[in-house]
Structure formats: structure tokens, C-alpha cells
Amino acid sequence: QVQLVESGGGLVQAGGSLRLSCALSGLTFSSYSMAWFRQAPGKEREFVARISQSGGRIIYADSVKGRFTISRDNAKNTVYLQMNSLKAEDTAVYYCAASPRTSLFTSAQANYYDYWGQGTQVTVSS
């Protein structure tokens, strides 16, 4: 059974930091590109960041560039999202996702990804 399990969400003050983790099982982790999306109430699911199978190709949404860092540890079957300088507008449920595809052309679209985690809530207060 394929499982993606996020952790690390919580409540943080604006300007603070959180580190999200997503552990994958049931798949050969190194064969999948991984991504983070987020969804705030009343809004569509939004792309945040993506990392390739080897970790060598990374893209970010403009809204998080310079503040968030995606990384992966293939030995631990885990992808991370380090979030610094958090803003109130970062408040959302954050989801990790996995895809066997390698192209970057559509990698910011949700339908690029075949497997999804359950989400973890991030709330940024001022």
C-alpha cells in the first residue's frame, strides 16, 4: 500500500520557521519526484515546491522563493520543506505528492502527481 505521511505542521508566529516532513512507503522513493502543495480555505490547491528524483532539479513558486527550501533524503524515503520567514498568507494545509515523471514542463500542476499525503496544517499568526 502506498502511503505518504506528512508531519511538522503547527502554529507559528509570523517571521518564525517550521520544518515539514513527508515519509513515503510502498514505492521506490528514489524513482519519484516529490512536491509540496498547499491549500487555504476558499482557495485552490497551490503549488509550492518540487524536487527531482536525484535532488538536482528544484523549482519553487514565486511566493516562497528565498524563504522555503525543499530537500530529500533518499536513504530515509523522506522529503522536507524548511519554511522560514513565515507570513500569515502561508497559512494553509500543506500536502506532499509523488510522481514518477521527470519532466519539469507540467510539474507545478496537481495532476502531474499520482500519490498524495493527508496534509498537515500550518497556521501563521501575527
C-alpha positions as CSV (number, residue, x, y, z in Angstrom):
1,Q,0.0,0.0,0.0
2,V,1.3,3.4,-1.0
3,Q,1.4,5.9,1.9
4,L,2.7,9.5,2.2
5,V,2.6,10.8,5.7
6,E,3.2,14.5,6.4
7,S,4.3,15.8,9.8
8,G,5.7,19.0,11.3
9,G,2.8,21.4,10.9
10,G,1.6,23.6,13.7
11,L,1.1,27.2,14.9
12,V,3.9,29.7,14.5
13,Q,4.3,33.4,14.8
14,A,4.9,35.5,11.7
15,G,8.6,35.6,11.0
16,G,9.1,32.2,12.5
17,S,10.1,28.8,11.0
18,L,8.7,25.3,10.6
19,R,10.1,22.2,9.0
20,L,7.7,19.8,7.4
21,S,8.5,16.2,6.6
22,C,6.8,13.6,4.4
23,A,7.7,9.9,4.6
24,L,6.8,7.7,1.7
25,S,6.3,3.9,1.8
26,G,5.1,1.4,-0.7
27,L,7.1,2.9,-3.6
28,T,10.7,3.1,-4.6
29,F,11.3,6.5,-3.3
30,S,14.3,7.4,-5.5
31,S,12.2,6.8,-8.6
32,Y,9.7,9.6,-7.7
33,S,9.9,13.3,-7.9
34,M,8.3,14.9,-4.9
35,A,6.4,18.1,-4.4
36,W,4.7,20.2,-1.8
37,F,1.3,21.9,-2.4
38,R,-0.8,23.9,-0.1
39,Q,-4.5,24.9,0.1
40,A,-6.0,27.7,2.1
41,P,-9.7,27.9,2.9
42,G,-11.7,29.0,-0.1
43,K,-8.7,28.8,-2.4
44,E,-7.5,26.3,-5.0
45,R,-4.6,24.0,-4.2
46,E,-1.4,25.8,-4.9
47,F,2.0,24.6,-6.0
48,V,4.8,25.3,-3.5
49,A,8.0,23.4,-4.5
50,R,9.2,20.3,-6.4
51,I,12.4,18.3,-6.2
52,S,13.5,15.7,-8.8
53,Q,14.3,12.1,-8.1
54,S,18.0,12.8,-7.6
55,G,17.5,16.1,-5.9
56,G,19.3,18.0,-8.6
57,R,16.4,19.9,-10.1
58,I,14.3,22.1,-7.8
59,I,11.6,24.6,-8.6
60,Y,9.7,26.9,-6.3
61,A,6.6,29.0,-6.5
62,D,7.5,32.7,-6.7
63,S,5.6,33.3,-3.5
64,V,8.0,31.2,-1.5
65,K,11.4,31.7,-3.3
66,G,14.1,32.8,-0.8
67,R,12.1,31.6,2.2
68,F,11.3,27.9,1.7
69,T,13.7,25.1,0.9
70,I,12.8,21.7,-0.4
71,S,15.2,18.8,0.1
72,R,15.1,15.0,0.2
73,D,16.9,12.1,1.8
74,N,16.5,9.1,-0.4
75,A,18.1,6.8,2.2
76,K,15.3,7.8,4.6
77,N,12.5,7.9,2.0
78,T,11.7,11.4,3.2
79,V,11.1,14.8,1.6
80,Y,11.3,18.0,3.7
81,L,10.1,21.6,3.4
82,Q,12.0,24.1,5.5
83,M,9.9,27.2,5.9
84,N,11.5,30.4,7.1
85,S,10.2,34.0,7.5
86,L,6.7,32.7,7.6
87,K,3.9,35.1,6.7
88,A,0.2,35.0,7.6
89,E,-0.6,34.2,3.9
90,D,1.4,31.0,4.3
91,T,-1.4,29.6,6.4
92,A,-2.8,26.5,4.7
93,V,-3.0,22.8,4.7
94,Y,0.3,21.5,3.2
95,Y,0.3,18.3,1.2
96,C,3.2,16.3,-0.2
97,A,2.9,14.5,-3.5
98,A,4.8,11.9,-5.6
99,S,5.2,11.5,-9.3
100,P,7.1,9.0,-11.5
101,R,7.6,11.7,-14.2
102,T,10.8,13.5,-14.8
103,S,9.8,16.5,-17.0
104,L,9.5,19.9,-15.4
105,F,7.1,21.1,-18.1
106,T,3.9,20.4,-16.1
107,S,5.4,19.6,-12.7
108,A,3.6,22.6,-11.0
109,Q,0.2,21.1,-11.8
110,A,-1.5,18.9,-9.3
111,N,-2.4,16.3,-12.0
112,Y,1.3,15.6,-12.5
113,Y,1.3,13.7,-9.2
114,D,-0.1,10.3,-8.7
115,Y,0.1,10.0,-4.9
116,W,-0.8,12.4,-2.1
117,G,-0.5,12.6,1.6
118,Q,-3.2,13.5,4.0
119,G,-2.0,17.1,4.7
120,T,-0.7,18.9,7.7
121,Q,-2.0,22.2,8.9
122,V,0.3,25.3,9.1
123,T,-1.1,28.3,10.8
124,V,0.9,31.6,11.0
125,S,-0.3,34.2,13.4
126,S,0.8,37.8,14.0
